[in-house]
XYZ file of C-alpha atoms in Angstrom:
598
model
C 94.161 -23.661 10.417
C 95.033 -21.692 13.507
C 92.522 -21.658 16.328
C 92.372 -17.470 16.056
C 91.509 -17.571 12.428
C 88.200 -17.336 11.322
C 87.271 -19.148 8.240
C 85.141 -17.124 5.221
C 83.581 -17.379 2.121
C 82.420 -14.700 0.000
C 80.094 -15.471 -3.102
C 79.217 -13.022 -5.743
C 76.326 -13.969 -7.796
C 74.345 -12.760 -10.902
C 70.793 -14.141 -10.423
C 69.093 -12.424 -12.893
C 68.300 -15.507 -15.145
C 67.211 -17.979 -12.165
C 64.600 -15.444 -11.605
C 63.436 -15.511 -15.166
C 62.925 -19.398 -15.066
C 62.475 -20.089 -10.704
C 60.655 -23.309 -11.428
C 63.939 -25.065 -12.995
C 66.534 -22.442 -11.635
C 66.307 -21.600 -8.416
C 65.794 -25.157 -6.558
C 69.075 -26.135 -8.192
C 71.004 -22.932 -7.390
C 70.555 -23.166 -3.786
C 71.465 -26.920 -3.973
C 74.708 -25.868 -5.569
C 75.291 -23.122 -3.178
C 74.599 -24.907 0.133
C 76.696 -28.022 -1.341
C 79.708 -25.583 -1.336
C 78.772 -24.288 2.033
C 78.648 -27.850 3.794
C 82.005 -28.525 1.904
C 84.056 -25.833 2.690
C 82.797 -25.723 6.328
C 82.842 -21.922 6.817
C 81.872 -19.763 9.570
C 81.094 -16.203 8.141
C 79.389 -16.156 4.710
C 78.819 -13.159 2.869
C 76.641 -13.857 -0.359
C 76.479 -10.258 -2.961
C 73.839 -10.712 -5.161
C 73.542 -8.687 -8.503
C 69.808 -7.959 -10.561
C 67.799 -10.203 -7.653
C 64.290 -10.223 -9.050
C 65.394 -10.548 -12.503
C 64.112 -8.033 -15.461
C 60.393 -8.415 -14.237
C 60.908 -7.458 -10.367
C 56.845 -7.281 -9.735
C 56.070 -10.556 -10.841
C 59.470 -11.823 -9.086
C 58.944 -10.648 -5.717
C 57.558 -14.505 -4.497
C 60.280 -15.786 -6.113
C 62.796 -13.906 -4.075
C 60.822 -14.657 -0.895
C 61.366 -18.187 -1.591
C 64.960 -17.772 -2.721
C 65.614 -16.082 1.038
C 63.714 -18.901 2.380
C 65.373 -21.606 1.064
C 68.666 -20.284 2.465
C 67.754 -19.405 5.916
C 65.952 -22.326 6.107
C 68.622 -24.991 4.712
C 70.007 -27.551 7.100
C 73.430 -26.308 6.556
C 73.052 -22.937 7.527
C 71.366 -23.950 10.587
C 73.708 -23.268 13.234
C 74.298 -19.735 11.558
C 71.927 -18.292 13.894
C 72.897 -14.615 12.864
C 72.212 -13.232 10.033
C 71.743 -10.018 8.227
C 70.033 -9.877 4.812
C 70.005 -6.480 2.628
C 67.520 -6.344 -0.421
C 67.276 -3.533 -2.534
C 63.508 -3.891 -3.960
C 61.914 -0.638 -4.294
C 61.833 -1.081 -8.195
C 59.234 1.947 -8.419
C 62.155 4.417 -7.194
C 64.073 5.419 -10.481
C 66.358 7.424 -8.894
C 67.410 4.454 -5.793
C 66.676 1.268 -7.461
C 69.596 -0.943 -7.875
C 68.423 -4.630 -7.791
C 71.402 -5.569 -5.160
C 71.278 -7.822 -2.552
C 73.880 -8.614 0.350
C 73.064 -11.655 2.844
C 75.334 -12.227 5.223
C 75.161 -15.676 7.694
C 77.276 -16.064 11.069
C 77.994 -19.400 12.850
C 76.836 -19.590 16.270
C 80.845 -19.827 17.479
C 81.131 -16.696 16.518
C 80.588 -14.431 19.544
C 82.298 -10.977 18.691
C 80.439 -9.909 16.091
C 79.485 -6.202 14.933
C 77.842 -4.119 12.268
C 78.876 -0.285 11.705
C 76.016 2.350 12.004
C 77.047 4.835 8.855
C 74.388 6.753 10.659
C 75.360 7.389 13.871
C 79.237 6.033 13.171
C 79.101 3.708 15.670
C 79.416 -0.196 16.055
C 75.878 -2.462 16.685
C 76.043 -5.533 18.093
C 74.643 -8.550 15.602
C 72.100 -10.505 17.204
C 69.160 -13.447 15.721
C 68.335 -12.787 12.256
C 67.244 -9.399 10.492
C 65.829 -9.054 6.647
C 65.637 -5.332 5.328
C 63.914 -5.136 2.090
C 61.480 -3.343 0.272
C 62.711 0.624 0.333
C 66.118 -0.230 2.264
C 67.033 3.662 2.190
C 67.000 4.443 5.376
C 68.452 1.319 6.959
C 71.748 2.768 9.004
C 74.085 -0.393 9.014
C 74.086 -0.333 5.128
C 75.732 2.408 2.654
C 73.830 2.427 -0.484
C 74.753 4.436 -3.912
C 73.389 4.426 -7.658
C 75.675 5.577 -9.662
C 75.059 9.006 -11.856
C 73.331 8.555 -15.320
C 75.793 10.147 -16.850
C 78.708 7.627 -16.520
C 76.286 5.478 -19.044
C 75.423 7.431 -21.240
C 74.006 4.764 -23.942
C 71.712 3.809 -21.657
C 68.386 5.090 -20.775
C 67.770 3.594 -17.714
C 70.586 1.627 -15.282
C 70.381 -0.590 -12.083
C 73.870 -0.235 -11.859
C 75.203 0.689 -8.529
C 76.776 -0.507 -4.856
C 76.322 -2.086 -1.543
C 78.027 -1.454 1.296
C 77.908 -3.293 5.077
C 81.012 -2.841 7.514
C 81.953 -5.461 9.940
C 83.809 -6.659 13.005
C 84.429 -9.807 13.383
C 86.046 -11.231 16.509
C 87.956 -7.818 16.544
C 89.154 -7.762 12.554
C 87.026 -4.604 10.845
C 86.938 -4.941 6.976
C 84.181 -3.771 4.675
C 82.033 -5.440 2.163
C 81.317 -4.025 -0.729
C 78.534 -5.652 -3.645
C 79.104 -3.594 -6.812
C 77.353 -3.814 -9.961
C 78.786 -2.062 -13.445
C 77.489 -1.566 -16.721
C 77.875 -4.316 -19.301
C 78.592 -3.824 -23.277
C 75.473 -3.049 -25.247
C 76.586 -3.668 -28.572
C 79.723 -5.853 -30.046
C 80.481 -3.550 -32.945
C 80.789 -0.467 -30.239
C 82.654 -2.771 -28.215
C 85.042 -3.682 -31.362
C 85.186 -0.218 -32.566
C 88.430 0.829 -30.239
C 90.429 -0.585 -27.423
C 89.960 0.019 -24.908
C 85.982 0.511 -25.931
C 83.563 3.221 -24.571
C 82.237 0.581 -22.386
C 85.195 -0.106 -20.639
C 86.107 3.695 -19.822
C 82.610 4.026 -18.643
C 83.277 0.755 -16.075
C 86.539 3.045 -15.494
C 84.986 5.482 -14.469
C 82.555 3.944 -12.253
C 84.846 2.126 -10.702
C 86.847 4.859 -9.633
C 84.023 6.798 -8.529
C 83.587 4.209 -6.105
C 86.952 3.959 -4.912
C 87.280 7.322 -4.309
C 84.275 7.732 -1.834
C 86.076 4.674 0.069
C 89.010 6.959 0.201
C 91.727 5.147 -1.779
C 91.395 2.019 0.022
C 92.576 3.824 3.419
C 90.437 1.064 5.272
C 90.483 -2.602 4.659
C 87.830 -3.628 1.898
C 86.284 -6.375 -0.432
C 84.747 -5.650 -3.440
C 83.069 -8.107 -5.086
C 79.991 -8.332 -8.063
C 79.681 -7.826 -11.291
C 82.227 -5.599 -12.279
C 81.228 -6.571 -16.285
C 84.926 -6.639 -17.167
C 85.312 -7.821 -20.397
C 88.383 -8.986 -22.915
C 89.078 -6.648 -25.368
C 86.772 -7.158 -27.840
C 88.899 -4.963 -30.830
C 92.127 -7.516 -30.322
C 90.120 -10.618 -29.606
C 88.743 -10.035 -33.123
C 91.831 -9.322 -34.560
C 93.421 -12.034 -33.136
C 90.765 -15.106 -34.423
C 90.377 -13.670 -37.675
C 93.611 -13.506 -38.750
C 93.648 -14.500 -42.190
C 90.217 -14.705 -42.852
C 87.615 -13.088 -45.094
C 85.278 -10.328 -43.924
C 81.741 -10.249 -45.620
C 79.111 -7.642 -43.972
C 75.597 -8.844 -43.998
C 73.057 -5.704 -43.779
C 69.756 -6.358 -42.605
C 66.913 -4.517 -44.757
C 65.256 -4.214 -41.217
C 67.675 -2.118 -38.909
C 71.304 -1.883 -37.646
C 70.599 -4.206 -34.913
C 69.899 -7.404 -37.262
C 73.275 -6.444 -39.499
C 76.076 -9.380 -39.523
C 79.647 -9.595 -39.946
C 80.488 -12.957 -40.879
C 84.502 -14.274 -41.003
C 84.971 -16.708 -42.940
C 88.272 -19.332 -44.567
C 89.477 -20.009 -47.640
C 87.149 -22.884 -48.123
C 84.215 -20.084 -46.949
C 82.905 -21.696 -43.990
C 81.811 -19.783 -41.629
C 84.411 -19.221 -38.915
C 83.052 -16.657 -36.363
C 79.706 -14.465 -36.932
C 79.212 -11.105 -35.233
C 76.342 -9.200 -34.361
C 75.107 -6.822 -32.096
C 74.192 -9.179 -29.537
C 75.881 -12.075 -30.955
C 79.149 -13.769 -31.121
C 79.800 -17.200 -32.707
C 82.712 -19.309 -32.514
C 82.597 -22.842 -32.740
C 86.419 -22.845 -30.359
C 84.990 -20.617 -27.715
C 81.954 -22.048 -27.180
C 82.549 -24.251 -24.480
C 84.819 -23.383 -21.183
C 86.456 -27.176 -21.178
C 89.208 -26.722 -23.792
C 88.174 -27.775 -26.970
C 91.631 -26.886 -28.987
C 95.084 -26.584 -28.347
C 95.655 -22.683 -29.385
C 91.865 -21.499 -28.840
C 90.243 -21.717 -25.559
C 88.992 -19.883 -22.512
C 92.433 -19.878 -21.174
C 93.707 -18.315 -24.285
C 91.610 -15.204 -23.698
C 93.307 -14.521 -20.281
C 95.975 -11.811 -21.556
C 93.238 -10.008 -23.254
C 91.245 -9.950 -19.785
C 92.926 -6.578 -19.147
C 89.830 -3.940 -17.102
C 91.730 -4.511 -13.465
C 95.176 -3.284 -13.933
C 94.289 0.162 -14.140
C 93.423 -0.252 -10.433
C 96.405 -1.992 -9.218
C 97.400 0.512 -7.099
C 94.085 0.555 -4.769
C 93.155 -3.254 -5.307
C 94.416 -6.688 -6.065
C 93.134 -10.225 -6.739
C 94.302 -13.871 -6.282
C 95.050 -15.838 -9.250
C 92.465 -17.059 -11.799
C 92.405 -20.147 -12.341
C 88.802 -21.012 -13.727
C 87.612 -19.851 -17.058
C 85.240 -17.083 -18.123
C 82.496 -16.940 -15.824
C 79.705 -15.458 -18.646
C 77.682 -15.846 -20.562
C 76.589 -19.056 -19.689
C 73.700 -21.473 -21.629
C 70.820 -21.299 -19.555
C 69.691 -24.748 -20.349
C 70.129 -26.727 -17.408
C 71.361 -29.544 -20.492
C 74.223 -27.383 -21.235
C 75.547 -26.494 -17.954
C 79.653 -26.171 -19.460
C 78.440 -24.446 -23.155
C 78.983 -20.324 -23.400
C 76.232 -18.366 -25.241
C 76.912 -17.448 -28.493
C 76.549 -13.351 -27.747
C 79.340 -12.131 -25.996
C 83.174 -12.821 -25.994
C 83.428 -15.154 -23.117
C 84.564 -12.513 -20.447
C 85.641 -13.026 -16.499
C 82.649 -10.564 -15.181
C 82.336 -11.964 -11.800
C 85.309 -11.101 -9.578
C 86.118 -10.605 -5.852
C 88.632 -7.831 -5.101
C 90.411 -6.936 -2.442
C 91.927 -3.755 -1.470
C 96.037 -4.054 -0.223
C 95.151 -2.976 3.516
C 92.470 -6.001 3.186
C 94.912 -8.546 2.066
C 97.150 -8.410 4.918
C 93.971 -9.592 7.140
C 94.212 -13.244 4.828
C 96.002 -15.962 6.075
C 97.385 -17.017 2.635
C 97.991 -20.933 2.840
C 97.029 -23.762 1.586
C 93.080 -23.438 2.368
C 92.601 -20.451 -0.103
C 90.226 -20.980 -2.864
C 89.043 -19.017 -5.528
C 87.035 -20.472 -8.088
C 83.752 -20.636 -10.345
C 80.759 -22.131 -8.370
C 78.829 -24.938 -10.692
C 81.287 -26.286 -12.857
C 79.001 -28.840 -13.886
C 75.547 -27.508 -13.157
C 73.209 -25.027 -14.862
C 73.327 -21.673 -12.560
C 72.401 -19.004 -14.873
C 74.237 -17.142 -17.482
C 76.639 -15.956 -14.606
C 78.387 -18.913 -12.909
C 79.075 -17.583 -9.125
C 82.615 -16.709 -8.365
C 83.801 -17.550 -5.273
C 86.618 -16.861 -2.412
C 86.992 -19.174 0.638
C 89.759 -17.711 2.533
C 91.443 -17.565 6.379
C 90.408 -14.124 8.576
C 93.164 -13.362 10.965
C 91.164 -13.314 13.951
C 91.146 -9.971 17.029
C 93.948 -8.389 14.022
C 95.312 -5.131 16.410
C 94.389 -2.042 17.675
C 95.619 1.454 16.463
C 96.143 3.172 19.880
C 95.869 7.200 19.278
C 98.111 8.056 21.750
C 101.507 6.876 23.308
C 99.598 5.850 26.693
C 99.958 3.160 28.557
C 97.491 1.799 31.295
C 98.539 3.498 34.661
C 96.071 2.922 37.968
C 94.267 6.204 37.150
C 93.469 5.060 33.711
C 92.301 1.328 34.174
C 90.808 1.474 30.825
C 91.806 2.442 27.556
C 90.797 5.818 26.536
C 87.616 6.859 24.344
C 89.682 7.235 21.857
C 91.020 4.278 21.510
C 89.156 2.140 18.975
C 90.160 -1.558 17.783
C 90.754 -1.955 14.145
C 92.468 -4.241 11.386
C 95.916 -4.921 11.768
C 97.156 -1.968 9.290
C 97.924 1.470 9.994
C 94.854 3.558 9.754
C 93.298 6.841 10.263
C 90.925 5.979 13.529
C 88.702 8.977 12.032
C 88.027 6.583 8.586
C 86.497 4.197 10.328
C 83.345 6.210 9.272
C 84.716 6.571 6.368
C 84.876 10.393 6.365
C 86.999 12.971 4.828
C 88.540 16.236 6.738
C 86.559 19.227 6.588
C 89.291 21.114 8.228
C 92.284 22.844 6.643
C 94.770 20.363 8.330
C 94.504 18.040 5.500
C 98.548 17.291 6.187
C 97.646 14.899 9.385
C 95.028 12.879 6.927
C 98.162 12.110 4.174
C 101.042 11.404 6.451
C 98.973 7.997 7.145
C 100.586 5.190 5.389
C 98.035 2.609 5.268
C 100.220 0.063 3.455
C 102.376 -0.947 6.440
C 101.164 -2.781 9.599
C 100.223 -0.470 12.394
C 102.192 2.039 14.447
C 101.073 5.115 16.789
C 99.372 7.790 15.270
C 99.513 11.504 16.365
C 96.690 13.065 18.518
C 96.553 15.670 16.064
C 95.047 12.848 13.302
C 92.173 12.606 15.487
C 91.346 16.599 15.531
C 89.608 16.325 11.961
C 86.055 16.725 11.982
C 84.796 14.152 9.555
C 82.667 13.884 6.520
C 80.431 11.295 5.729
C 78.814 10.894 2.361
C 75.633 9.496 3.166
C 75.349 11.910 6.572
C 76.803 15.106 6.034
C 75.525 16.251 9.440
C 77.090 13.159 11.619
C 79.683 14.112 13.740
C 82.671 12.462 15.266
C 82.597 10.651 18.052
C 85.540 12.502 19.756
C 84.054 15.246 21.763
C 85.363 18.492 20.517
C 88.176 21.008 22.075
C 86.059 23.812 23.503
C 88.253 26.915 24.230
C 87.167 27.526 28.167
C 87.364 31.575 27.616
C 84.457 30.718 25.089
C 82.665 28.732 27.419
C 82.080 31.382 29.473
C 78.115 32.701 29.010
C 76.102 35.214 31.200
C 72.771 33.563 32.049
C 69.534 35.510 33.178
C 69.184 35.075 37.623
C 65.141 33.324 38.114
C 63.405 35.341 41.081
C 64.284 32.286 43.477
C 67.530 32.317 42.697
C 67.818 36.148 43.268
C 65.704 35.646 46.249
C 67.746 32.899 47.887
C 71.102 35.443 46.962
C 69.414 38.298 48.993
C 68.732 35.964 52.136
C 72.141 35.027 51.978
C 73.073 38.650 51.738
C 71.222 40.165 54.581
C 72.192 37.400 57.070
C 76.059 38.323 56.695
C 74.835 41.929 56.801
C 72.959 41.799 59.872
C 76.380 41.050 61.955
C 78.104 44.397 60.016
C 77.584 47.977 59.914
C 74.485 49.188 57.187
C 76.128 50.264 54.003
C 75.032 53.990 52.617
C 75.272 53.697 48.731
C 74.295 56.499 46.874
C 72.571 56.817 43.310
C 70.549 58.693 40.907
C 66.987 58.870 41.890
C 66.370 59.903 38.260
C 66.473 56.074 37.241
C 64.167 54.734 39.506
C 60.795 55.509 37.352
C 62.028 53.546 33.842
C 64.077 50.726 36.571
C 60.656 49.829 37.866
C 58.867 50.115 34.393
C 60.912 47.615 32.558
C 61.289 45.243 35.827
C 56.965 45.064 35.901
C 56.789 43.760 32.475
C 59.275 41.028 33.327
C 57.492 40.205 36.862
C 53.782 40.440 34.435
C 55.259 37.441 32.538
C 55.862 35.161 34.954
C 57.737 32.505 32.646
C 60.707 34.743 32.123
C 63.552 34.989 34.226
C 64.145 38.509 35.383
C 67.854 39.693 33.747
C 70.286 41.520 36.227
C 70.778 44.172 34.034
C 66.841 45.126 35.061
C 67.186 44.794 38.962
C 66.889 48.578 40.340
C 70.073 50.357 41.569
C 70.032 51.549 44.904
C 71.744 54.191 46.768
C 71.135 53.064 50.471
C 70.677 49.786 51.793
C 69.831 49.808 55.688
C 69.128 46.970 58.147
C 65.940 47.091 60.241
C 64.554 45.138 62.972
C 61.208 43.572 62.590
C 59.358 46.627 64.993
C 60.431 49.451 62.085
C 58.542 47.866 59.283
C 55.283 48.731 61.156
C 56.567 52.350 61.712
C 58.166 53.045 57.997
C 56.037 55.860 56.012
C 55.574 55.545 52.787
C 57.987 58.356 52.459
C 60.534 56.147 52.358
C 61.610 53.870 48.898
C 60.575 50.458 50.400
C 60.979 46.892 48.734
C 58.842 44.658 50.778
C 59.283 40.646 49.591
C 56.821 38.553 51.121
C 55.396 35.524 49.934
C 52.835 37.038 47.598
C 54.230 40.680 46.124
C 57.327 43.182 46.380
C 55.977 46.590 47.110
C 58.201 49.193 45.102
C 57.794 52.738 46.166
C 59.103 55.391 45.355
C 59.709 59.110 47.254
C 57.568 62.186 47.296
C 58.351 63.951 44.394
C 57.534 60.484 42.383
C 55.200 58.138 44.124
C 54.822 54.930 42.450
C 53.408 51.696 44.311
C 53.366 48.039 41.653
C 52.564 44.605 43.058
C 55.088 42.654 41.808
C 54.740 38.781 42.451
C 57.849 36.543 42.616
C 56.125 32.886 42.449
C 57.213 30.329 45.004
C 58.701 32.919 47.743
C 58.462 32.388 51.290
C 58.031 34.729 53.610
C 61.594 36.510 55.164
C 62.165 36.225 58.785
C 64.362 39.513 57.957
C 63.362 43.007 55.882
C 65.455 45.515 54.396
C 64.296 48.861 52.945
C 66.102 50.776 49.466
C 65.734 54.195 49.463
């Protein structure tokens, strides 16, 4: 493996059931688990876990303390000194609850690691280890979504939802995604039609989910329990073939009625309820006959390829991974309720695959071949990360003496073309939608346009974050008129009269009708002395003459006179309309030079 490769494995797991029984289940779970970790020798792990707590979350919540526990605390994890654990375990929200958790575990060789903010948009740096649980709502570096009632509508109440945590890790950014979708209620809805209600439900889930990632613009793995299941309506037809149909109605309700198939000789060939499914050939995932086995059920194993165009996934070679025996005696026998179905699966979008060294080291597989780890065997991926994958410049610079850094808006990202702005994995909100389709994320990476990075983004979870590219402010707009503070004006007038005193006075005439609603409107401003006085209220004058220190003694108050000394302005007015207000300027000193405006 090369030295800038960074090995992974990513484990999706249904741990409902070892919740329902911890005392037998969850010791030998973990032992499983960690015996694949010190195998494979990995050095990011990212664990999505579906229904943690099991159906009775209050009286699990020890149980998944200990689970956590046993993990963090395991010799082989114990040079993963970073780690990041999301549980979802506010059960008493309706409207949030989903029952997910994602833990993630770093090896202490990896150095360059990072955790998006969906918040702010921004990149945190991952450092010891950090557990969010309880009411994980408004943790930042995780995007969280139930999905709407409405997509399942046969249920009443659903846990079904997704995960999300972005990373970059030793300069590669992918996304992780845990998903969970609805399962099949009932086997005669399921056999009713094909493709069943169920599975257009899943369909539309799914796609709900891949749309708010934005077609798979950035790099992503998906992996949970998607609850894909074979086609129940030509798995039937196919094993009965031939045989004889008898219904069996309960006197009770629907839910206790039986189809049995049976031969010729009437034995009883495969048996059919509503939460049952009997056949003596698929009951075990080691082959037990030539024609019928798990294997057999692969072309009818058909949910995924009506999302070929956004994801893919690496060749199955394992059988069904549920429903599982949970007797920890039966760790190889399938359940007689369901179809044996491949639930758990790890996708990956096309951008995503590019990132994978594929050679000899990849391995995807059921976890627990041979040991009892619910009725959902883990599926697993241990793959190659191309490590530090590229960086999508956006612009045509290059590094000159006056730039000895790359520009803000340069950002490293995975080594496909990309949209810098979908790193926050946001959507236009201007009209320029053009710039946002010409990027082909399909092909490895080559310089995008300035104008790609114009868009002001959306974000789903944050409709008021902004981008981090500071916006193009039109300097004619930037221009404001601002209100002058007395020590500004003050400091203005000194200025002014110095130059003045080396000139000629200036005569400037002006209405002398003003002068009586000028000072009126100025004394409320000067009363309040937390306002700044506006220019538009500083008197006019008409004459504005220079005199030595010796005339202020001998000026009458004939004259107009504005006297600023360190505690008041005297305004006065002339004969006809004598006026005299204190007005106090806080702060002023006293003037070495005076000036009277008549």
């Amino acid at each position: 493996m090369s030295s800038n490769t960074i090995p992974i494995l990513l484990v999706t797991a249904n741990v409902g059931s070892i919740f329902e029984a911890p005392n037998d289940m969850l010791k030998i779970w973990c032992e499983e688990f960690l015996s694949i970790v010190k195998r494979l020798d990995c050095k990011f792990i990212g664990l999505h876990c579906q229904e943690v707590g099991g159906k009775n979350y209050e009286k699990s919540m020890k149980h998944v303390e200990n689970f956590v526990k046993i993990l963090m605390t395991s010799n082989e994890l114990r040079l993963f000194d970073k780690v990041q654990v999301f549980l979802d375990e506010d059960y008493s929200s309706v409207e949030h609850f989903t029952a997910l958790g994602n833990l993630y575990f770093i090896h202490d060789s990896i150095e360059d690691i990072l955790i998006w903010d969906f918040k702010n948009n921004i990149f945190l740096p991952v450092r010891g280890k950090e557990i969010h649980s309880g009411n994980i709502e408004s943790v930042p570096t995780k995007e969280k979504a139930k999905f709407p009632q409405d997509f399942f509508p046969e249920c009443k109440w659903s846990r079904k939802g997704f995960l999300r945590t972005r990373w970059s890790v030793n300069g590669t950014i992918f996304d992780l995604v845990n998903i969970h979708l609805f399962h099949d209620a009932s086997n005669f809805v399921a056999m009713e039609t094909s493709p069943s209600i169920y599975s257009k439900n899943r369909k539309r889930a799914l796609e709900h989910t891949l749309q708010r990632f934005h077609d798979g613009k950035i790099p992503y793995f998906l992996f949970g329990d998607f609850n894909f299941r074979t086609d129940t309506n030509s798995v039937v037809k196919k094993i009965t073939e031939g045989l004889n149909t008898n219904r069996v109605q309960s006197n009770k309700n629907n839910d206790h009625t039986k189809i049995h198939y049976t031969n010729n000789e009437d034995e009883l060939v495969l048996c059919i309820g509503k939460k049952e499914f009997s056949h003596s050939d698929l009951s075990s995932c080691k082959p037990s006959c030539v024609d019928l086995n798990p294997k057999w059920l692969k072309p009818y194993d058909k949910e995924v390829e009506q999302f070929q165009d956004f994801v893919t996934e690496y060749p199955m070679n394992f059988p069904p991974s549920y429903p599982f025996e949970e007797d920890i005696n039966k760790p190889s026998t399938y359940m007689p309720t369901r179809c044996p179905s491949w639930c758990d699966r790890i996708l990956i979008s096309h951008t995503a695959k590019e990132l994978i060294c594929e050679d000899n080291t990849l391995e995807y597989h059921l976890m627990g071949m041979d040991t009892c780890m619910g009725d959902h065997k883990p599926v697993y991926l241990n793959a190659a990360l191309k490590g530090n994958a590229g960086t999508v410049l956006c612009c045509d610079h290059v590094h000159f003496e006056c730039l000895p850094t790359p520009c803000q808006c340069c950002s490293p990202i995975a080594s496909v073309k990309i949209n810098i702005t979908d790193m926050s994995d946001q959507k236009s909100s201007f009209g320029n939608y053009q710039y946002f389709k010409e990027v082909d994320s399909t092909l490895l990476h080559k310089p995008i346009t300035k104008e790609m990075l114009m868009h002001e983004p959306y974000t789903p979870e944050s409709a008021e974050s902004h981008s981090p590219m500071a916006e193009k402010v039109d300097s004619r707009k930037s221009i404001k008129l601002t209100p002058v503070s007395p020590k500004l004006l003050k400091s203005k007038l000194e200025h002014i009269l110095e130059s003045e005193t080396k000139s000629e006075p200036k005569i400037i005439e002006r209405s002398r009708s003003e002068n009586a609603q000028k000072d009126t409107s100025m004394c409320d401003f000067f009363d309040d002395k937390t306002q700044s006085i506006p220019i538009s209220l500083l008197p006019e004058t008409n004459t504005l003459q220079r005199c030595q220190p010796k005339d202020r003694l001998n000026r009458s108050q004939d004259d107009s006179t504005v006297d600023i000394s360190e505690d008041h302005i005297e305004v006065c007015d002339n004969k006809d309309k004598c006026k005299k207000s204190k007005l106090r300027f806080p702060g002023f000193h006293k003037r070495k030079k005076c000036c009277s405006i008549s």
